[in-house]
CSV table of C-alpha atoms and ligand atoms in Angstrom, one decimal:
chain,number,residue,atom,x,y,z
A,1,MET,CA,0.0,0.0,0.0
A,2,HIS,CA,2.1,2.9,-1.3
A,3,GLU,CA,-0.5,5.5,-0.2
A,4,THR,CA,0.7,5.0,3.4
A,5,TYR,CA,3.9,6.9,2.6
A,6,GLU,CA,2.3,9.9,0.9
A,7,PHE,CA,2.7,12.9,3.0
A,8,GLU,CA,-0.5,14.6,2.0
A,9,LYS,CA,-2.9,14.0,-0.8
A,10,PRO,CA,-4.4,16.8,-2.9
A,11,ARG,CA,-8.0,17.5,-1.9
A,12,ILE,CA,-9.8,17.7,-5.2
A,13,LYS,CA,-12.9,15.6,-4.7
A,14,LYS,CA,-16.4,16.9,-4.4
A,15,ASP,CA,-19.1,16.1,-1.9
A,16,LEU,CA,-21.8,13.8,-3.2
A,17,GLU,CA,-25.0,15.3,-4.6
A,18,PRO,CA,-28.2,14.0,-2.8
A,19,ASP,CA,-29.0,11.6,-5.6
A,20,GLU,CA,-25.5,10.2,-5.7
A,21,LEU,CA,-25.6,9.8,-1.9
A,22,LEU,CA,-28.8,7.9,-2.1
A,23,GLN,CA,-27.4,5.7,-4.8
A,24,VAL,CA,-24.3,4.9,-2.7
A,25,ILE,CA,-26.4,4.0,0.3
A,26,LEU,CA,-28.8,1.8,-1.7
A,27,ASP,CA,-25.9,0.0,-3.4
A,28,TYR,CA,-24.1,-0.7,-0.2
A,29,ALA,CA,-27.2,-1.5,1.8
A,30,ALA,CA,-28.1,-4.2,-0.8
A,31,LYS,CA,-24.6,-5.7,-0.6
A,32,ILE,CA,-24.4,-5.5,3.2
A,33,ALA,CA,-27.8,-7.1,3.6
A,34,ASN,CA,-26.7,-10.1,1.6
A,35,GLU,CA,-23.4,-10.6,3.4
A,36,ARG,CA,-23.1,-13.1,6.2
A,37,HIS,CA,-19.5,-12.8,7.1
A,38,LEU,CA,-18.7,-10.2,9.6
A,39,ASP,CA,-15.3,-9.3,8.1
A,40,ASN,CA,-17.0,-8.5,4.8
A,41,VAL,CA,-19.8,-6.5,6.4
A,42,LEU,CA,-17.2,-4.4,8.2
A,43,SER,CA,-15.2,-3.7,5.2
A,44,LEU,CA,-18.3,-2.9,3.1
A,45,MET,CA,-19.4,-0.5,5.8
A,46,ALA,CA,-16.0,1.1,5.9
A,47,ASP,CA,-16.0,1.5,2.1
A,48,MET,CA,-19.5,3.0,2.2
A,49,GLY,CA,-18.5,5.4,4.9
A,50,LYS,CA,-15.5,6.5,3.0
A,51,GLU,CA,-17.6,7.3,-0.1
A,52,ILE,CA,-20.4,9.0,1.8
A,53,VAL,CA,-18.2,11.5,3.6
A,54,VAL,CA,-15.5,11.6,0.9
A,55,ALA,CA,-12.8,10.6,3.4
A,56,ASP,CA,-9.4,9.2,2.6
A,57,ARG,CA,-9.8,6.4,5.1
A,58,CYS,CA,-12.6,5.0,7.1
A,59,THR,CA,-12.5,2.5,9.9
A,60,VAL,CA,-15.4,0.7,11.6
A,61,TRP,CA,-14.7,-0.1,15.3
A,62,LEU,CA,-16.8,-2.6,17.1
A,63,LEU,CA,-17.2,-2.8,20.8
A,64,ASP,CA,-16.5,-6.2,22.4
A,65,THR,CA,-18.0,-5.7,25.8
A,66,GLN,CA,-16.9,-9.1,27.0
A,67,ARG,CA,-13.3,-8.3,26.5
A,68,GLY,CA,-13.5,-4.6,27.1
A,69,GLU,CA,-12.0,-3.9,23.8
A,70,LEU,CA,-12.6,-2.1,20.5
A,71,TRP,CA,-11.7,-4.1,17.5
A,72,THR,CA,-11.6,-3.8,13.7
A,73,LYS,CA,-10.7,-6.1,10.9
A,74,VAL,CA,-10.3,-3.6,8.1
A,75,ALA,CA,-7.0,-1.9,9.0
A,76,HIS,CA,-4.6,-2.3,6.1
A,77,GLY,CA,-2.4,-5.4,6.4
A,78,VAL,CA,-3.7,-6.2,9.9
A,79,SER,CA,-6.1,-9.1,10.3
A,80,GLU,CA,-7.6,-7.9,13.6
A,81,LEU,CA,-6.7,-4.8,15.5
A,82,ARG,CA,-7.7,-4.5,19.2
A,83,ILE,CA,-7.5,-1.6,21.5
A,84,PRO,CA,-8.8,-1.1,25.1
A,85,ALA,CA,-12.5,0.0,25.0
A,86,GLY,CA,-11.9,3.5,26.3
A,87,ALA,CA,-8.8,4.2,24.1
A,88,GLY,CA,-8.4,6.7,21.3
A,89,LEU,CA,-10.9,9.0,19.8
A,90,ALA,CA,-13.0,6.0,18.9
A,91,GLY,CA,-13.2,4.9,22.5
A,92,HIS,CA,-13.9,8.4,23.7
A,93,SER,CA,-16.7,8.9,21.3
A,94,ILE,CA,-18.2,5.5,22.2
A,95,ALA,CA,-17.9,6.3,26.0
A,96,THR,CA,-19.6,9.6,25.7
A,97,GLY,CA,-22.1,8.6,22.9
A,98,GLU,CA,-21.1,11.9,21.1
A,99,PRO,CA,-19.5,12.4,17.8
A,100,ILE,CA,-16.1,14.1,17.6
A,101,PHE,CA,-14.9,16.5,14.9
A,102,ILE,CA,-11.3,17.4,14.5
A,103,ASP,CA,-10.3,19.8,11.8
A,104,ASP,CA,-6.6,19.4,12.1
A,105,ALA,CA,-5.1,16.7,14.3
A,106,TYR,CA,-1.9,18.7,14.7
A,107,MET,CA,-3.5,21.8,16.0
A,108,ASN,CA,-6.2,20.3,18.2
A,109,GLU,CA,-6.2,21.2,21.9
A,110,PRO,CA,-9.2,19.3,23.4
A,111,TYR,CA,-8.0,15.9,22.2
A,112,ARG,CA,-4.3,16.7,22.3
A,113,ASP,CA,-3.2,13.8,24.5
A,114,ILE,CA,-5.4,11.2,22.8
A,115,LEU,CA,-4.1,12.3,19.4
A,116,ALA,CA,-0.5,12.3,20.6
A,117,ASN,CA,-0.8,8.6,21.6
A,118,GLY,CA,-2.9,7.7,18.6
A,119,ALA,CA,-3.0,9.2,15.2
A,120,LEU,CA,0.1,11.4,15.6
A,121,LYS,CA,2.2,8.5,16.8
A,122,THR,CA,1.0,6.3,13.9
A,123,ASP,CA,1.8,9.2,11.5
A,124,GLN,CA,5.4,9.3,12.8
A,125,GLN,CA,5.8,5.6,12.0
A,126,THR,CA,4.1,5.7,8.6
A,127,GLY,CA,4.7,9.2,7.2
A,128,TYR,CA,1.0,9.6,6.7
A,129,ARG,CA,-0.5,13.0,7.5
A,130,THR,CA,-3.7,12.9,9.5
A,131,LYS,CA,-5.6,16.1,9.4
A,132,ALA,CA,-9.4,16.0,9.7
A,133,ILE,CA,-11.0,13.3,11.8
A,134,MET,CA,-14.6,12.5,12.5
A,135,ALA,CA,-15.7,9.8,14.9
A,136,ILE,CA,-19.4,8.8,15.2
A,137,PRO,CA,-20.8,6.1,17.5
A,138,PHE,CA,-23.6,3.9,16.2
A,139,ARG,CA,-26.2,1.8,17.9
A,140,ASN,CA,-27.8,-1.7,17.5
A,141,ASN,CA,-31.6,-2.3,17.4
A,142,GLU,CA,-31.8,-2.2,21.1
A,143,GLY,CA,-30.3,1.3,21.1
A,144,GLU,CA,-27.1,0.2,22.7
A,145,ILE,CA,-23.9,1.7,21.3
A,146,MET,CA,-22.2,-1.1,19.4
A,147,GLY,CA,-19.3,0.7,17.7
A,148,CYS,CA,-18.1,3.7,16.0
A,149,TYR,CA,-17.2,5.0,12.5
A,150,GLN,CA,-13.9,6.8,12.3
A,151,ALA,CA,-13.2,8.8,9.1
A,152,ILE,CA,-9.9,10.4,8.4
A,153,ASN,CA,-9.0,13.2,6.0
A,154,LYS,CA,-11.7,14.9,4.1
A,155,MET,CA,-10.8,14.9,0.4
A,156,THR,CA,-12.8,17.9,-0.7
A,157,GLU,CA,-11.5,21.4,-1.0
A,158,SER,CA,-12.8,22.4,2.5
A,159,GLY,CA,-10.7,19.7,4.0
A,160,VAL,CA,-13.0,19.4,7.1
A,161,PHE,CA,-15.9,17.2,7.9
A,162,SER,CA,-19.3,18.9,8.3
A,163,ASP,CA,-22.6,18.4,10.2
A,164,HIS,CA,-23.9,17.1,6.8
A,165,ASP,CA,-21.3,14.3,6.9
A,166,LEU,CA,-22.3,13.5,10.4
A,167,ARG,CA,-26.0,13.2,9.4
A,168,ASN,CA,-25.3,11.1,6.3
A,169,LEU,CA,-22.9,8.7,8.0
A,170,SER,CA,-25.2,8.3,11.0
A,171,LEU,CA,-28.0,7.5,8.6
A,172,ALA,CA,-25.9,4.9,6.8
A,173,ALA,CA,-24.8,3.4,10.1
A,174,SER,CA,-28.4,2.9,11.2
A,175,TYR,CA,-28.9,0.7,8.1
A,176,SER,CA,-25.9,-1.4,8.9
A,177,GLY,CA,-26.3,-2.1,12.6
A,178,LYS,CA,-28.7,-4.9,12.0
A,179,SER,CA,-26.5,-6.6,9.4
A,180,ILE,CA,-23.5,-6.5,11.8
A,181,GLU,CA,-25.6,-8.1,14.4
A,182,SER,CA,-26.8,-10.9,12.2
A,183,ALA,CA,-23.3,-11.5,10.9
A,184,MET,CA,-22.1,-11.6,14.5
A,185,LEU,CA,-24.9,-14.0,15.3
A,186,ALA,CA,-23.7,-16.3,12.6
A,187,GLU,CA,-20.2,-16.3,13.8
A,188,GLU,CA,-21.4,-16.8,17.3
A,189,ILE,CA,-23.0,-20.1,16.6
A,190,GLU,CA,-20.0,-22.3,16.9
A,191,GLU,CA,-18.9,-20.8,20.2
A,192,THR,CA,-22.5,-21.0,21.5
A,193,GLN,CA,-22.8,-24.6,20.6
A,194,LYS,CA,-19.8,-25.4,22.7
A,195,GLU,CA,-21.2,-23.3,25.5
A,196,ILE,CA,-24.5,-25.1,25.4
A,197,ILE,CA,-22.8,-28.5,25.5
A,198,PHE,CA,-20.8,-27.3,28.4
A,199,THR,CA,-23.9,-26.0,30.2
A,200,MET,CA,-25.8,-29.2,29.6
A,201,GLY,CA,-22.9,-31.4,30.6
A,202,GLU,CA,-22.5,-29.5,33.8
A,203,ILE,CA,-26.0,-29.9,35.0
A,204,GLY,CA,-26.1,-33.5,34.0
A,205,GLU,CA,-28.0,-35.4,31.4
A,206,SER,CA,-31.6,-34.5,31.2
A,207,ARG,CA,-33.8,-37.2,32.8
A,208,SER,CA,-37.1,-36.1,31.5
A,209,LYS,CA,-38.6,-38.7,29.2
A,210,GLU,CA,-40.2,-36.2,26.9
A,211,THR,CA,-36.9,-34.5,25.9
A,212,GLY,CA,-35.4,-35.6,22.7
A,213,ASN,CA,-37.9,-35.0,20.0
A,214,HIS,CA,-40.0,-32.7,22.1
A,215,VAL,CA,-37.4,-30.0,22.1
A,216,LYS,CA,-36.7,-30.6,18.4
A,217,ARG,CA,-40.4,-30.2,17.5
A,218,VAL,CA,-40.9,-27.2,19.7
A,219,ALA,CA,-38.0,-25.5,18.0
A,220,GLU,CA,-39.4,-26.3,14.5
A,221,TYR,CA,-42.9,-25.2,15.5
A,222,SER,CA,-41.5,-21.9,16.9
A,223,TYR,CA,-39.6,-21.2,13.8
A,224,ILE,CA,-42.7,-21.7,11.6
A,225,LEU,CA,-44.7,-19.5,13.8
A,226,ALA,CA,-42.1,-16.7,13.9
A,227,LEU,CA,-42.0,-16.6,10.1
A,228,ALA,CA,-45.8,-16.7,9.9
A,229,LEU,CA,-45.9,-13.7,12.3
A,230,GLY,CA,-43.7,-11.8,9.9
A,231,MET,CA,-40.5,-11.9,11.9
A,232,SER,CA,-37.2,-11.8,10.0
A,233,ARG,CA,-35.4,-14.9,9.1
A,234,SER,CA,-32.6,-14.1,11.5
A,235,ASP,CA,-35.0,-13.6,14.4
A,236,ALA,CA,-36.7,-16.8,13.5
A,237,ASP,CA,-33.4,-18.6,13.4
A,238,LEU,CA,-32.5,-17.2,16.7
A,239,LEU,CA,-35.7,-18.4,18.3
A,240,LYS,CA,-35.2,-21.8,16.7
A,241,MET,CA,-31.8,-22.1,18.3
A,242,ALA,CA,-33.0,-20.8,21.7
A,243,SER,CA,-36.3,-22.6,22.1
A,244,PRO,CA,-35.0,-26.1,22.6
A,245,MET,CA,-33.7,-25.0,26.0
A,246,HIS,CA,-37.2,-23.8,27.2
A,247,ASP,CA,-37.5,-26.7,29.7
A,248,ILE,CA,-33.9,-27.0,30.7
A,249,GLY,CA,-34.9,-26.1,34.3
A,250,LYS,CA,-36.6,-29.5,34.5
A,251,VAL,CA,-33.3,-31.1,35.1
A,252,ALA,CA,-33.5,-29.8,38.6
A,253,ILE,CA,-37.0,-31.3,39.3
A,254,PRO,CA,-36.9,-34.5,41.4
A,255,ASP,CA,-37.9,-37.7,39.6
A,256,SER,CA,-40.8,-38.2,42.0
A,257,VAL,CA,-42.4,-35.2,40.6
A,258,LEU,CA,-41.2,-35.1,37.0
A,259,LYS,CA,-42.0,-38.8,36.3
A,260,LYS,CA,-45.1,-39.1,38.4
A,261,PRO,CA,-47.5,-41.2,36.3
A,262,GLY,CA,-50.7,-39.4,37.6
A,263,LYS,CA,-51.9,-35.9,38.4
A,264,LEU,CA,-49.6,-33.7,40.5
A,265,THR,CA,-50.7,-32.5,43.9
A,266,GLU,CA,-50.8,-28.8,44.3
A,267,GLU,CA,-47.5,-28.9,46.2
A,268,GLU,CA,-45.8,-31.0,43.5
A,269,TYR,CA,-47.1,-28.6,40.9
A,270,GLU,CA,-45.5,-25.7,42.7
A,271,VAL,CA,-42.2,-27.6,42.6
A,272,MET,CA,-42.8,-28.3,38.9
A,273,LYS,CA,-43.5,-24.7,38.1
A,274,SER,CA,-40.1,-23.7,39.5
A,275,HIS,CA,-38.5,-25.1,36.3
A,276,ALA,CA,-39.1,-21.8,34.5
A,277,VAL,CA,-37.1,-19.7,37.0
A,278,ILE,CA,-34.5,-22.4,37.3
A,279,GLY,CA,-34.0,-22.4,33.6
A,280,TYR,CA,-33.8,-18.7,33.5
A,281,ASN,CA,-31.2,-18.6,36.3
A,282,LEU,CA,-29.1,-21.2,34.5
A,283,LEU,CA,-29.0,-19.2,31.3
A,284,LYS,CA,-29.3,-15.6,32.2
A,285,ASN,CA,-25.7,-14.8,32.9
A,286,SER,CA,-24.4,-15.8,29.5
A,287,LYS,CA,-23.2,-13.0,27.3
A,288,ARG,CA,-24.1,-14.9,24.2
A,289,HIS,CA,-27.1,-13.6,22.3
A,290,ILE,CA,-28.6,-17.1,21.8
A,291,LEU,CA,-28.4,-18.1,25.4
A,292,LYS,CA,-29.8,-14.7,26.6
A,293,THR,CA,-32.7,-15.4,24.2
A,294,ALA,CA,-33.0,-18.9,25.6
A,295,ALA,CA,-33.1,-17.4,29.1
A,296,ILE,CA,-36.1,-15.3,28.1
A,297,VAL,CA,-37.9,-18.3,26.6
A,298,ALA,CA,-37.1,-20.6,29.6
A,299,GLU,CA,-38.6,-18.0,31.9
A,300,GLN,CA,-41.6,-16.9,29.9
A,301,HIS,CA,-42.9,-20.0,28.1
A,302,HIS,CA,-45.6,-20.6,30.8
A,303,GLU,CA,-46.8,-17.0,31.0
A,304,LYS,CA,-50.3,-16.5,29.7
A,305,TRP,CA,-51.8,-13.7,27.6
A,306,ASN,CA,-54.4,-13.0,30.3
A,307,GLY,CA,-51.8,-12.7,33.1
A,308,GLN,CA,-52.7,-16.0,34.7
A,309,GLY,CA,-49.5,-17.8,33.9
A,310,TYR,CA,-46.2,-18.2,35.8
A,311,PRO,CA,-43.7,-17.4,37.1
A,312,ARG,CA,-44.3,-13.7,37.0
A,313,GLY,CA,-47.9,-13.4,35.8
A,314,LEU,CA,-47.0,-11.2,32.9
A,315,ALA,CA,-49.8,-10.3,30.5
A,316,GLY,CA,-50.2,-9.4,26.8
A,317,GLU,CA,-47.2,-7.9,25.1
A,318,ASP,CA,-45.3,-7.7,28.4
A,319,ILE,CA,-44.6,-11.3,27.6
A,320,HIS,CA,-41.7,-11.4,25.1
A,321,ILE,CA,-43.0,-12.5,21.6
A,322,PHE,CA,-40.5,-15.4,21.8
A,323,GLY,CA,-42.1,-16.6,25.0
A,324,ARG,CA,-45.6,-16.3,23.5
A,325,ILE,CA,-44.5,-18.4,20.5
A,326,THR,CA,-42.6,-21.1,22.4
A,327,GLY,CA,-45.5,-21.2,24.9
A,328,ILE,CA,-48.1,-22.3,22.3
A,329,ALA,CA,-45.6,-24.6,20.5
A,330,ASP,CA,-44.9,-26.3,23.9
A,331,VAL,CA,-48.6,-26.8,24.7
A,332,PHE,CA,-49.3,-28.1,21.3
A,333,ASP,CA,-46.5,-30.6,21.6
A,334,ALA,CA,-47.5,-31.6,25.1
A,335,LEU,CA,-51.1,-32.2,24.1
A,336,ALA,CA,-50.2,-34.0,20.8
A,337,SER,CA,-47.9,-36.4,22.6
A,338,ASP,CA,-48.3,-39.1,25.2
A,339,ARG,CA,-47.0,-38.1,28.6
A,340,VAL,CA,-46.4,-40.1,31.7
A,341,TYR,CA,-49.4,-38.4,33.1
A,342,LYS,CA,-51.7,-38.4,30.1
A,343,LYS,CA,-52.5,-39.8,26.6
A,344,ALA,CA,-52.1,-37.7,23.5
A,345,TRP,CA,-55.1,-35.7,22.4
A,346,GLU,CA,-56.9,-35.9,19.1
A,347,LEU,CA,-56.0,-32.9,16.8
A,348,ASP,CA,-59.6,-31.5,16.8
A,349,ARG,CA,-59.6,-31.4,20.6
A,350,ILE,CA,-56.3,-29.5,20.6
A,351,LEU,CA,-57.6,-27.0,18.0
A,352,ASN,CA,-60.8,-26.5,20.0
A,353,LEU,CA,-58.7,-25.7,23.0
A,354,PHE,CA,-56.6,-23.2,21.1
A,355,LYS,CA,-59.8,-21.5,19.8
A,356,ASP,CA,-61.2,-21.4,23.4
A,357,GLU,CA,-57.9,-20.1,24.7
A,358,ARG,CA,-57.4,-17.5,22.0
A,359,GLY,CA,-57.0,-14.2,23.9
A,360,HIS,CA,-57.0,-16.0,27.2
A,361,HIS,CA,-54.0,-18.4,27.5
A,362,PHE,CA,-52.6,-17.5,24.1
A,363,ASP,CA,-51.9,-14.3,22.1
A,364,PRO,CA,-54.7,-14.2,19.5
A,365,ALA,CA,-52.1,-13.3,16.8
A,366,VAL,CA,-50.1,-16.3,17.6
A,367,VAL,CA,-53.2,-18.6,17.5
A,368,ASP,CA,-54.0,-17.2,14.1
A,369,ALA,CA,-50.5,-17.8,12.9
A,370,PHE,CA,-50.8,-21.3,14.2
A,371,MET,CA,-54.0,-22.0,12.4
A,372,GLU,CA,-52.6,-20.7,9.1
A,373,SER,CA,-49.5,-22.8,9.5
A,374,LEU,CA,-51.2,-26.0,10.5
A,375,PRO,CA,-50.1,-28.0,7.5
A,376,GLN,CA,-46.4,-27.2,8.1
A,377,ILE,CA,-46.9,-27.9,11.8
A,378,LEU,CA,-48.4,-31.3,11.2
A,379,GLU,CA,-45.6,-32.1,8.8
A,380,ILE,CA,-43.1,-31.5,11.6
A,381,ARG,CA,-45.2,-33.5,14.0
A,382,ASP,CA,-45.1,-36.5,11.7
A,383,LYS,CA,-41.5,-36.2,10.8
A,384,TYR,CA,-40.2,-36.2,14.4
A,385,THR,CA,-42.2,-38.9,16.1
A,386,ASP,CA,-41.4,-40.2,19.5
A,387,GLN,CA,-41.3,-43.9,18.7
A,388,LEU,CA,-37.6,-44.3,19.2
A,389,GLN,CA,-37.5,-42.3,22.4
A,390,GLU,CA,-40.4,-44.3,23.9
A,391,ALA,CA,-38.7,-47.6,23.1
A,392,GLN,CA,-35.5,-47.0,25.0
B,1,C2E,P1,-45.5,-30.4,29.6
B,1,C2E,O1,-45.9,-31.8,29.7
B,1,C2E,O2,-44.5,-30.1,28.6
B,1,C2E,O3,-46.7,-29.5,29.4
B,1,C2E,C1,-46.6,-28.2,28.9
B,1,C2E,C2,-47.9,-27.5,29.0
B,1,C2E,O4,-48.8,-28.1,28.1
B,1,C2E,C3,-48.5,-27.5,30.4
B,1,C2E,O5,-47.9,-26.5,31.2
B,1,C2E,C4,-50.0,-27.1,30.0
B,1,C2E,O6,-50.1,-25.7,29.7
B,1,C2E,C5,-50.1,-27.9,28.7
B,1,C2E,N1,-50.7,-29.2,29.0
B,1,C2E,C6,-50.1,-30.4,29.1
B,1,C2E,N2,-51.0,-31.4,29.4
B,1,C2E,C7,-52.2,-30.8,29.4
B,1,C2E,C8,-53.5,-31.3,29.6
B,1,C2E,O7,-53.8,-32.4,29.8
B,1,C2E,N3,-54.6,-30.4,29.6
B,1,C2E,C9,-54.3,-29.1,29.3
B,1,C2E,N4,-55.4,-28.2,29.3
B,1,C2E,N5,-53.1,-28.5,29.1
B,1,C2E,C10,-52.1,-29.4,29.2
B,1,C2E,P2,-48.1,-26.7,32.8
B,1,C2E,O8,-49.4,-27.1,33.2
B,1,C2E,O9,-47.5,-25.4,33.4
B,1,C2E,O10,-47.1,-27.9,33.1
B,1,C2E,C11,-45.8,-27.7,33.0
B,1,C2E,C12,-45.1,-29.1,33.2
B,1,C2E,O11,-45.5,-29.7,34.4
B,1,C2E,C13,-45.6,-30.1,32.1
B,1,C2E,O12,-44.8,-29.9,30.9
B,1,C2E,C14,-45.3,-31.4,32.8
B,1,C2E,O13,-43.9,-31.7,32.8
B,1,C2E,C15,-45.6,-31.1,34.2
B,1,C2E,N6,-47.0,-31.5,34.6
B,1,C2E,C16,-48.1,-30.7,34.5
B,1,C2E,N7,-49.2,-31.4,35.0
B,1,C2E,C17,-48.7,-32.6,35.3
B,1,C2E,C18,-49.4,-33.8,35.9
B,1,C2E,O14,-50.6,-33.8,36.1
B,1,C2E,N8,-48.6,-34.9,36.1
B,1,C2E,C19,-47.3,-34.8,35.9
B,1,C2E,N9,-46.6,-35.9,36.1
B,1,C2E,N10,-46.6,-33.8,35.3
B,1,C2E,C20,-47.4,-32.7,35.1
B,2,SIN,C1,-15.1,-10.9,18.3
B,2,SIN,O1,-14.5,-10.5,19.3
B,2,SIN,O2,-14.4,-11.2,17.3
B,2,SIN,C2,-16.5,-11.0,18.2
B,2,SIN,C3,-17.2,-10.1,19.2
B,2,SIN,C4,-18.4,-10.7,19.9
B,2,SIN,O3,-18.9,-11.7,19.4
B,2,SIN,O4,-18.8,-10.2,20.9
B,3,SIN,C1,-8.3,6.3,17.7
B,3,SIN,O1,-7.3,7.0,17.7
B,3,SIN,O2,-9.4,6.8,17.8
B,3,SIN,C2,-8.2,4.9,17.4
B,3,SIN,C3,-7.0,4.3,18.0
B,3,SIN,C4,-5.9,4.3,17.0
B,3,SIN,O3,-6.1,4.8,15.9
B,3,SIN,O4,-4.8,3.9,17.3
B,4,SIN,C1,-30.7,-9.7,15.7
B,4,SIN,O1,-30.6,-8.5,15.7
B,4,SIN,O2,-30.2,-10.3,14.7
B,4,SIN,C2,-31.2,-10.4,16.9
B,4,SIN,C3,-32.7,-10.2,17.0
B,4,SIN,C4,-33.1,-9.6,18.3
B,4,SIN,O3,-32.4,-9.4,19.3
B,4,SIN,O4,-34.3,-9.3,18.5
B,5,FE,FE1,-42.1,-25.8,30.5
B,6,FE,FE1,-42.1,-28.2,27.4
């Protein structure tokens, strides 16, 4: 990269006209939305940022809260660059949530110390001349700051970044946050699977007879319902990965209750009900997105739309949509299967119960989605039967 050794480039470019700007954003948004690899999402975002604000360089920093670091993969010749989370202009802008503008890094007072240890030091090593800098934090869907754009050297005649640049780049970043999250999610899977296996191993093999295909079916039903409700593919995938753990708390329920052939006494039922909170407590401390989602599902899958469920008696939309979906999937599966305490119900009987409970136990929208998706649901039921499980 010869450009690294140029002292200062001529500033001859022009700011984008509104229609050009729109075109750049649309082009990149399409590419970014189709990209599943985080590295590529980051470098597309950096390229987009560079074009939008007519910068010489642009870096996308991401916050890794677990390690307390900022990292980027787009620095020239470096596969992954990591700095402490509070470091540099990027860290400062993320910590305050405010953008930073610097017109000339060599004349700037407020950030003198940061610059001396960052850009100016790097310039000394490379011969590059950093002048204008703009750092803008950006947020994920939950509104939490997840990283920051850092643009260096404005290549137009003015040579400085403007409020316009700030607005345009913020706009572009808001399109990208979701893509970064789903790319992260994809990369997270392998690590998560290991963590799940670890968690499961630690608490011992599940003893409940109904596990096995029960969790598999509940996962598939939940996925179908999520899509039928208009959720995105990535959210549906997330739920599919998380919902198998909805009953993980049952591993802590004594056999005498869990495997009781008949009806539970009131006291035993209270013990049984604790599986929701136990599952939540097992999962809630994980930093991984999938396991955090699993914690919500474990806690909320027995809540009811009318507020009569447990453990918290949440009602309506206070129950996470993932909890409402897994809840109906779980009941369908429980009723459609033999249990130690009951025989499987006929389909019509189940559907009648769902109609009766529409707006009582269950979210009406989720019941409607269930009815619409019935053919796919039954396909799953017939694909993952319990024969092998029961025979063991
Ligand atoms: P599960 O067997 O997976 O059942 C999940 C949910 O399906 C139940 O949540 C309930 O909402 C619904 N469900 C299951 N069977 C029936 C039924 O015969 N009639 C109706 N109307 N709904 C049914 P719930 O009640 O909170 O139970 C949670 C878990 O507690 C059950 O999970 C099961 O493991 C256990 N359990 C519940 N009742 C009994 C019982 O009478 N005997 C035994 N041994 N276990 C029970
Ligand atoms: C990474 O550190 O490479 C990924 C960040 C994360 O998943 O939190
Ligand atoms: C920054 O200065 O904002 C980032 C850290 C660095 O460039 O070394
Ligand atoms: C995602 O943004 O991909 C995860 C979905 C969610 O947290 O709702
Ligand atoms: Fe349960
Ligand atoms: Fe269940």
